Amino acid sequence: MADPRAAAEMDRFKSEATDIEGFSPVEEFVMNFFAGVETSVTTALWVIDRLGANQQVQDRIHAEVLSGDAQTPYTDCMINETMRFFPPIPFLTREVGADTVLEGRRLYAGQLIMVSIVGVHQNPAFWSNPRVFDASRKEFLDNSFDRRAFIPFLTGPRMCGGARLGRLEVREAVLAIVRQFAFSRADDVIRFDYALALRPAQGASVSVSRR
């Protein structure tokens, strides 16, 4: 039987939320639920794709996972590099709040602009060889990367509210999968689709076997 106090609290929340212009609690829930699931799954799929393309990296991560150590720096680096190179949301749009000048370009209130997450993640001012997928990327292993240049969950007041949960989900999924399965690829050609998130294309040549 449902708790009447919980039902009353939900009714109060819905009543207050609908008072906010343009805000729909139902739409917000659905968007966050599906976006959260999709981005976590696609990130894990990209990790699998890249493991299949590099046997040495896969063996090193497998050994790290089996070591039983709570600290898994190389695995964490691999996951971060995957999110850097294949950000789940590769671009987004924002509305300019007030007239301003940015890098010499005048922007006007109400104007829509597109922000390239891929562009930020591949800015040579912050990353060495930014267009190369490097599972041993020094910036991540040394924890020396500029936080402004790594925004797979966005940043600021619009940052993904499930960022910490998303990271945890991906990490635990990778640890569990690598412990039991091995992956291989017939080639190293990157193929992708884009729906709710940037994801490997269907039919990508990744073979799976149990260890």
PDB file of C-alpha atoms in Angstrom:
ATOM      1  CA  MET A   1       0.000   0.000   0.000  1.00  0.00           C
ATOM      2  CA  ALA A   2       1.374   3.402  -0.973  1.00  0.00           C
ATOM      3  CA  ASP A   3       2.505   5.737   1.800  1.00  0.00           C
ATOM      4  CA  PRO A   4      -0.048   8.600   1.906  1.00  0.00           C
ATOM      5  CA  ARG A   5       2.648  11.006   3.122  1.00  0.00           C
ATOM      6  CA  ALA A   6       4.858  10.207   0.136  1.00  0.00           C
ATOM      7  CA  ALA A   7       1.909  10.645  -2.237  1.00  0.00           C
ATOM      8  CA  ALA A   8       1.069  13.989  -0.645  1.00  0.00           C
ATOM      9  CA  GLU A   9       4.708  15.121  -0.966  1.00  0.00           C
ATOM     10  CA  MET A  10       4.769  14.142  -4.641  1.00  0.00           C
ATOM     11  CA  ASP A  11       1.531  16.052  -5.266  1.00  0.00           C
ATOM     12  CA  ARG A  12       3.038  19.100  -3.562  1.00  0.00           C
ATOM     13  CA  PHE A  13       6.192  18.843  -5.688  1.00  0.00           C
ATOM     14  CA  LYS A  14       4.187  18.533  -8.907  1.00  0.00           C
ATOM     15  CA  SER A  15       2.063  21.512  -7.921  1.00  0.00           C
ATOM     16  CA  GLU A  16       5.085  23.684  -7.154  1.00  0.00           C
ATOM     17  CA  ALA A  17       7.032  22.511 -10.206  1.00  0.00           C
ATOM     18  CA  THR A  18       4.236  23.319 -12.615  1.00  0.00           C
ATOM     19  CA  ASP A  19       4.284  26.876 -11.286  1.00  0.00           C
ATOM     20  CA  ILE A  20       7.712  27.301 -12.895  1.00  0.00           C
ATOM     21  CA  GLU A  21       7.201  28.644 -16.401  1.00  0.00           C
ATOM     22  CA  GLY A  22       8.053  26.078 -19.056  1.00  0.00           C
ATOM     23  CA  PHE A  23       8.928  23.322 -16.556  1.00  0.00           C
ATOM     24  CA  SER A  24       7.260  19.922 -16.786  1.00  0.00           C
ATOM     25  CA  PRO A  25       8.235  17.461 -14.021  1.00  0.00           C
ATOM     26  CA  VAL A  26       7.132  14.510 -16.151  1.00  0.00           C
ATOM     27  CA  GLU A  27       9.200  15.596 -19.149  1.00  0.00           C
ATOM     28  CA  GLU A  28      12.190  16.302 -16.886  1.00  0.00           C
ATOM     29  CA  PHE A  29      11.989  12.827 -15.336  1.00  0.00           C
ATOM     30  CA  VAL A  30      11.642  11.040 -18.677  1.00  0.00           C
ATOM     31  CA  MET A  31      14.495  13.024 -20.248  1.00  0.00           C
ATOM     32  CA  ASN A  32      16.886  12.363 -17.355  1.00  0.00           C
ATOM     33  CA  PHE A  33      15.919   8.694 -17.076  1.00  0.00           C
ATOM     34  CA  PHE A  34      16.444   7.815 -20.724  1.00  0.00           C
ATOM     35  CA  ALA A  35      19.419  10.151 -21.234  1.00  0.00           C
ATOM     36  CA  GLY A  36      21.128   8.727 -18.140  1.00  0.00           C
ATOM     37  CA  VAL A  37      20.676   5.119 -19.238  1.00  0.00           C
ATOM     38  CA  GLU A  38      21.676   5.803 -22.833  1.00  0.00           C
ATOM     39  CA  THR A  39      24.862   7.728 -22.032  1.00  0.00           C
ATOM     40  CA  SER A  40      26.109   5.157 -19.503  1.00  0.00           C
ATOM     41  CA  VAL A  41      25.447   2.230 -21.836  1.00  0.00           C
ATOM     42  CA  THR A  42      27.057   3.876 -24.863  1.00  0.00           C
ATOM     43  CA  THR A  43      30.168   4.819 -22.881  1.00  0.00           C
ATOM     44  CA  ALA A  44      30.548   1.193 -21.751  1.00  0.00           C
ATOM     45  CA  LEU A  45      30.071   0.061 -25.367  1.00  0.00           C
ATOM     46  CA  TRP A  46      32.816   2.421 -26.548  1.00  0.00           C
ATOM     47  CA  VAL A  47      35.158   1.018 -23.881  1.00  0.00           C
ATOM     48  CA  ILE A  48      34.429  -2.497 -25.171  1.00  0.00           C
ATOM     49  CA  ASP A  49      35.004  -1.330 -28.747  1.00  0.00           C
ATOM     50  CA  ARG A  50      38.411   0.149 -27.876  1.00  0.00           C
ATOM     51  CA  LEU A  51      39.430  -2.877 -25.797  1.00  0.00           C
ATOM     52  CA  GLY A  52      38.702  -5.081 -28.788  1.00  0.00           C
ATOM     53  CA  ALA A  53      40.974  -2.903 -30.893  1.00  0.00           C
ATOM     54  CA  ASN A  54      43.963  -3.123 -28.518  1.00  0.00           C
ATOM     55  CA  GLN A  55      44.843  -6.473 -26.950  1.00  0.00           C
ATOM     56  CA  GLN A  56      47.688  -5.059 -24.839  1.00  0.00           C
ATOM     57  CA  VAL A  57      45.404  -2.489 -23.245  1.00  0.00           C
ATOM     58  CA  GLN A  58      42.794  -5.172 -22.623  1.00  0.00           C
ATOM     59  CA  ASP A  59      45.320  -7.492 -20.970  1.00  0.00           C
ATOM     60  CA  ARG A  60      46.606  -4.702 -18.738  1.00  0.00           C
ATOM     61  CA  ILE A  61      43.120  -3.722 -17.587  1.00  0.00           C
ATOM     62  CA  HIS A  62      42.174  -7.365 -17.033  1.00  0.00           C
ATOM     63  CA  ALA A  63      45.248  -7.841 -14.820  1.00  0.00           C
ATOM     64  CA  GLU A  64      44.424  -4.677 -12.888  1.00  0.00           C
ATOM     65  CA  VAL A  65      40.834  -5.833 -12.336  1.00  0.00           C
ATOM     66  CA  LEU A  66      41.946  -9.283 -11.118  1.00  0.00           C
ATOM     67  CA  SER A  67      44.459  -7.763  -8.710  1.00  0.00           C
ATOM     68  CA  GLY A  68      41.595  -6.962  -6.361  1.00  0.00           C
ATOM     69  CA  ASP A  69      43.016  -3.515  -5.622  1.00  0.00           C
ATOM     70  CA  ALA A  70      40.314  -0.913  -5.012  1.00  0.00           C
ATOM     71  CA  GLN A  71      42.424   1.596  -6.917  1.00  0.00           C
ATOM     72  CA  THR A  72      42.297   1.029 -10.685  1.00  0.00           C
ATOM     73  CA  PRO A  73      44.150   3.997 -12.203  1.00  0.00           C
ATOM     74  CA  TYR A  74      44.675   2.470 -15.646  1.00  0.00           C
ATOM     75  CA  THR A  75      41.024   1.406 -15.957  1.00  0.00           C
ATOM     76  CA  ASP A  76      39.884   4.846 -14.797  1.00  0.00           C
ATOM     77  CA  CYS A  77      42.213   6.438 -17.347  1.00  0.00           C
ATOM     78  CA  MET A  78      40.738   4.245 -20.100  1.00  0.00           C
ATOM     79  CA  ILE A  79      37.196   5.270 -19.151  1.00  0.00           C
ATOM     80  CA  ASN A  80      38.111   8.962 -19.030  1.00  0.00           C
ATOM     81  CA  GLU A  81      39.850   8.762 -22.393  1.00  0.00           C
ATOM     82  CA  THR A  82      36.788   7.047 -23.836  1.00  0.00           C
ATOM     83  CA  MET A  83      34.559   9.877 -22.602  1.00  0.00           C
ATOM     84  CA  ARG A  84      37.041  12.432 -23.913  1.00  0.00           C
ATOM     85  CA  PHE A  85      37.301  10.917 -27.362  1.00  0.00           C
ATOM     86  CA  PHE A  86      33.667   9.770 -27.621  1.00  0.00           C
ATOM     87  CA  PRO A  87      31.664  12.220 -25.492  1.00  0.00           C
ATOM     88  CA  PRO A  88      28.118  10.817 -25.118  1.00  0.00           C
ATOM     89  CA  ILE A  89      26.694  14.234 -25.988  1.00  0.00           C
ATOM     90  CA  PRO A  90      29.035  15.613 -28.693  1.00  0.00           C
ATOM     91  CA  PHE A  91      27.420  19.042 -28.912  1.00  0.00           C
ATOM     92  CA  LEU A  92      24.656  21.114 -27.334  1.00  0.00           C
ATOM     93  CA  THR A  93      22.841  24.383 -27.809  1.00  0.00           C
ATOM     94  CA  ARG A  94      22.540  27.258 -25.367  1.00  0.00           C
ATOM     95  CA  GLU A  95      20.606  30.519 -25.403  1.00  0.00           C
ATOM     96  CA  VAL A  96      22.569  33.701 -24.742  1.00  0.00           C
ATOM     97  CA  GLY A  97      21.223  35.340 -21.582  1.00  0.00           C
ATOM     98  CA  ALA A  98      22.516  38.873 -22.185  1.00  0.00           C
ATOM     99  CA  ASP A  99      24.382  40.837 -24.825  1.00  0.00           C
ATOM    100  CA  THR A 100      28.107  40.150 -24.544  1.00  0.00           C
ATOM    101  CA  VAL A 101      31.356  39.827 -26.476  1.00  0.00           C
ATOM    102  CA  LEU A 102      33.177  36.486 -26.450  1.00  0.00           C
ATOM    103  CA  GLU A 103      36.602  36.162 -28.053  1.00  0.00           C
ATOM    104  CA  GLY A 104      35.881  39.253 -30.147  1.00  0.00           C
ATOM    105  CA  ARG A 105      32.530  37.979 -31.367  1.00  0.00           C
ATOM    106  CA  ARG A 106      29.399  39.863 -30.332  1.00  0.00           C
ATOM    107  CA  LEU A 107      26.546  37.735 -29.020  1.00  0.00           C
ATOM    108  CA  TYR A 108      23.006  38.971 -28.416  1.00  0.00           C
ATOM    109  CA  ALA A 109      20.446  38.017 -25.790  1.00  0.00           C
ATOM    110  CA  GLY A 110      18.143  35.287 -27.076  1.00  0.00           C
ATOM    111  CA  GLN A 111      20.631  34.107 -29.701  1.00  0.00           C
ATOM    112  CA  LEU A 112      21.135  30.331 -29.892  1.00  0.00           C
ATOM    113  CA  ILE A 113      24.710  29.084 -30.028  1.00  0.00           C
ATOM    114  CA  MET A 114      26.124  25.603 -30.490  1.00  0.00           C
ATOM    115  CA  VAL A 115      28.853  24.370 -28.141  1.00  0.00           C
ATOM    116  CA  SER A 116      31.056  21.565 -29.451  1.00  0.00           C
ATOM    117  CA  ILE A 117      32.047  19.165 -26.667  1.00  0.00           C
ATOM    118  CA  VAL A 118      34.210  17.327 -29.221  1.00  0.00           C
ATOM    119  CA  GLY A 119      35.973  20.616 -29.964  1.00  0.00           C
ATOM    120  CA  VAL A 120      36.658  21.236 -26.266  1.00  0.00           C
ATOM    121  CA  HIS A 121      37.931  17.672 -25.780  1.00  0.00           C
ATOM    122  CA  GLN A 122      40.240  17.931 -28.776  1.00  0.00           C
ATOM    123  CA  ASN A 123      41.639  21.396 -28.131  1.00  0.00           C
ATOM    124  CA  PRO A 124      45.431  21.143 -28.661  1.00  0.00           C
ATOM    125  CA  ALA A 125      45.959  23.881 -26.091  1.00  0.00           C
ATOM    126  CA  PHE A 126      44.948  21.412 -23.375  1.00  0.00           C
ATOM    127  CA  TRP A 127      45.683  17.940 -24.763  1.00  0.00           C
ATOM    128  CA  SER A 128      48.727  16.323 -26.350  1.00  0.00           C
ATOM    129  CA  ASN A 129      47.871  14.629 -29.651  1.00  0.00           C
ATOM    130  CA  PRO A 130      44.167  15.310 -28.995  1.00  0.00           C
ATOM    131  CA  ARG A 131      42.912  13.456 -32.081  1.00  0.00           C
ATOM    132  CA  VAL A 132      44.566  10.217 -31.023  1.00  0.00           C
ATOM    133  CA  PHE A 133      42.812   7.787 -28.700  1.00  0.00           C
ATOM    134  CA  ASP A 134      45.404   7.111 -26.005  1.00  0.00           C
ATOM    135  CA  ALA A 135      44.370   4.565 -23.345  1.00  0.00           C
ATOM    136  CA  SER A 136      47.457   5.590 -21.334  1.00  0.00           C
ATOM    137  CA  ARG A 137      46.869   9.317 -21.678  1.00  0.00           C
ATOM    138  CA  LYS A 138      49.350  11.108 -19.427  1.00  0.00           C
ATOM    139  CA  GLU A 139      46.969  13.899 -18.501  1.00  0.00           C
ATOM    140  CA  PHE A 140      44.594  11.403 -16.892  1.00  0.00           C
ATOM    141  CA  LEU A 141      47.202   9.119 -15.305  1.00  0.00           C
ATOM    142  CA  ASP A 142      48.936  12.146 -13.754  1.00  0.00           C
ATOM    143  CA  ASN A 143      45.633  13.826 -12.939  1.00  0.00           C
ATOM    144  CA  SER A 144      47.053  16.939 -14.571  1.00  0.00           C
ATOM    145  CA  PHE A 145      44.276  17.661 -17.069  1.00  0.00           C
ATOM    146  CA  ASP A 146      42.506  21.030 -17.078  1.00  0.00           C
ATOM    147  CA  ARG A 147      38.983  20.509 -15.714  1.00  0.00           C
ATOM    148  CA  ARG A 148      37.662  23.174 -18.098  1.00  0.00           C
ATOM    149  CA  ALA A 149      38.748  21.035 -21.054  1.00  0.00           C
ATOM    150  CA  PHE A 150      37.064  17.799 -19.936  1.00  0.00           C
ATOM    151  CA  ILE A 151      33.300  18.173 -19.723  1.00  0.00           C
ATOM    152  CA  PRO A 152      31.585  14.888 -20.737  1.00  0.00           C
ATOM    153  CA  PHE A 153      28.808  15.711 -18.251  1.00  0.00           C
ATOM    154  CA  LEU A 154      28.879  19.415 -19.164  1.00  0.00           C
ATOM    155  CA  THR A 155      29.627  22.030 -16.511  1.00  0.00           C
ATOM    156  CA  GLY A 156      28.099  24.891 -14.587  1.00  0.00           C
ATOM    157  CA  PRO A 157      24.459  25.138 -13.448  1.00  0.00           C
ATOM    158  CA  ARG A 158      23.352  22.916 -16.348  1.00  0.00           C
ATOM    159  CA  MET A 159      25.776  20.126 -15.515  1.00  0.00           C
ATOM    160  CA  CYS A 160      24.292  16.621 -15.535  1.00  0.00           C
ATOM    161  CA  GLY A 161      22.841  15.933 -12.098  1.00  0.00           C
ATOM    162  CA  GLY A 162      23.664  12.239 -12.439  1.00  0.00           C
ATOM    163  CA  ALA A 163      27.378  12.693 -13.242  1.00  0.00           C
ATOM    164  CA  ARG A 164      28.687  10.837 -10.192  1.00  0.00           C
ATOM    165  CA  LEU A 165      26.168   8.021 -10.614  1.00  0.00           C
ATOM    166  CA  GLY A 166      26.973   7.780 -14.327  1.00  0.00           C
ATOM    167  CA  ARG A 167      30.704   7.460 -13.658  1.00  0.00           C
ATOM    168  CA  LEU A 168      30.047   4.796 -11.033  1.00  0.00           C
ATOM    169  CA  GLU A 169      27.753   2.824 -13.351  1.00  0.00           C
ATOM    170  CA  VAL A 170      30.265   2.820 -16.203  1.00  0.00           C
ATOM    171  CA  ARG A 171      33.204   1.893 -13.954  1.00  0.00           C
ATOM    172  CA  GLU A 172      31.394  -0.983 -12.271  1.00  0.00           C
ATOM    173  CA  ALA A 173      30.089  -2.253 -15.611  1.00  0.00           C
ATOM    174  CA  VAL A 174      33.581  -2.232 -17.140  1.00  0.00           C
ATOM    175  CA  LEU A 175      35.097  -4.009 -14.118  1.00  0.00           C
ATOM    176  CA  ALA A 176      32.442  -6.730 -14.233  1.00  0.00           C
ATOM    177  CA  ILE A 177      32.609  -7.207 -18.003  1.00  0.00           C
ATOM    178  CA  VAL A 178      36.404  -7.295 -18.299  1.00  0.00           C
ATOM    179  CA  ARG A 179      36.619  -9.806 -15.457  1.00  0.00           C
ATOM    180  CA  GLN A 180      34.547 -12.373 -17.393  1.00  0.00           C
ATOM    181  CA  PHE A 181      34.826 -11.592 -21.093  1.00  0.00           C
ATOM    182  CA  ALA A 182      37.445 -10.934 -23.741  1.00  0.00           C
ATOM    183  CA  PHE A 183      36.961  -8.853 -26.887  1.00  0.00           C
ATOM    184  CA  SER A 184      38.523  -8.701 -30.308  1.00  0.00           C
ATOM    185  CA  ARG A 185      38.031  -6.706 -33.501  1.00  0.00           C
ATOM    186  CA  ALA A 186      38.651  -7.596 -37.108  1.00  0.00           C
ATOM    187  CA  ASP A 187      39.775  -4.016 -37.790  1.00  0.00           C
ATOM    188  CA  ASP A 188      40.211  -0.692 -36.024  1.00  0.00           C
ATOM    189  CA  VAL A 189      37.796   1.391 -38.097  1.00  0.00           C
ATOM    190  CA  ILE A 190      35.628   3.599 -35.908  1.00  0.00           C
ATOM    191  CA  ARG A 191      31.973   3.490 -36.932  1.00  0.00           C
ATOM    192  CA  PHE A 192      29.302   5.392 -35.044  1.00  0.00           C
ATOM    193  CA  ASP A 193      25.626   6.310 -34.935  1.00  0.00           C
ATOM    194  CA  TYR A 194      23.943   9.132 -33.086  1.00  0.00           C
ATOM    195  CA  ALA A 195      20.558   8.881 -31.389  1.00  0.00           C
ATOM    196  CA  LEU A 196      20.210  10.087 -27.787  1.00  0.00           C
ATOM    197  CA  ALA A 197      23.980   9.695 -27.516  1.00  0.00           C
ATOM    198  CA  LEU A 198      27.040   9.053 -29.674  1.00  0.00           C
ATOM    199  CA  ARG A 199      27.330   5.265 -29.877  1.00  0.00           C
ATOM    200  CA  PRO A 200      29.117   2.539 -31.862  1.00  0.00           C
ATOM    201  CA  ALA A 201      27.334   1.697 -35.095  1.00  0.00           C
ATOM    202  CA  GLN A 202      25.243  -1.436 -35.232  1.00  0.00           C
ATOM    203  CA  GLY A 203      27.123  -4.353 -36.694  1.00  0.00           C
ATOM    204  CA  ALA A 204      30.536  -3.106 -35.507  1.00  0.00           C
ATOM    205  CA  SER A 205      33.020  -5.968 -35.756  1.00  0.00           C
ATOM    206  CA  VAL A 206      33.541  -6.784 -32.061  1.00  0.00           C
ATOM    207  CA  SER A 207      33.742 -10.460 -31.105  1.00  0.00           C
ATOM    208  CA  VAL A 208      33.063 -11.543 -27.517  1.00  0.00           C
ATOM    209  CA  SER A 209      34.323 -14.691 -25.772  1.00  0.00           C
ATOM    210  CA  ARG A 210      34.170 -15.886 -22.175  1.00  0.00           C
ATOM    211  CA  ARG A 211      37.482 -15.991 -20.340  1.00  0.00           C
TER     212      ARG A 211
END
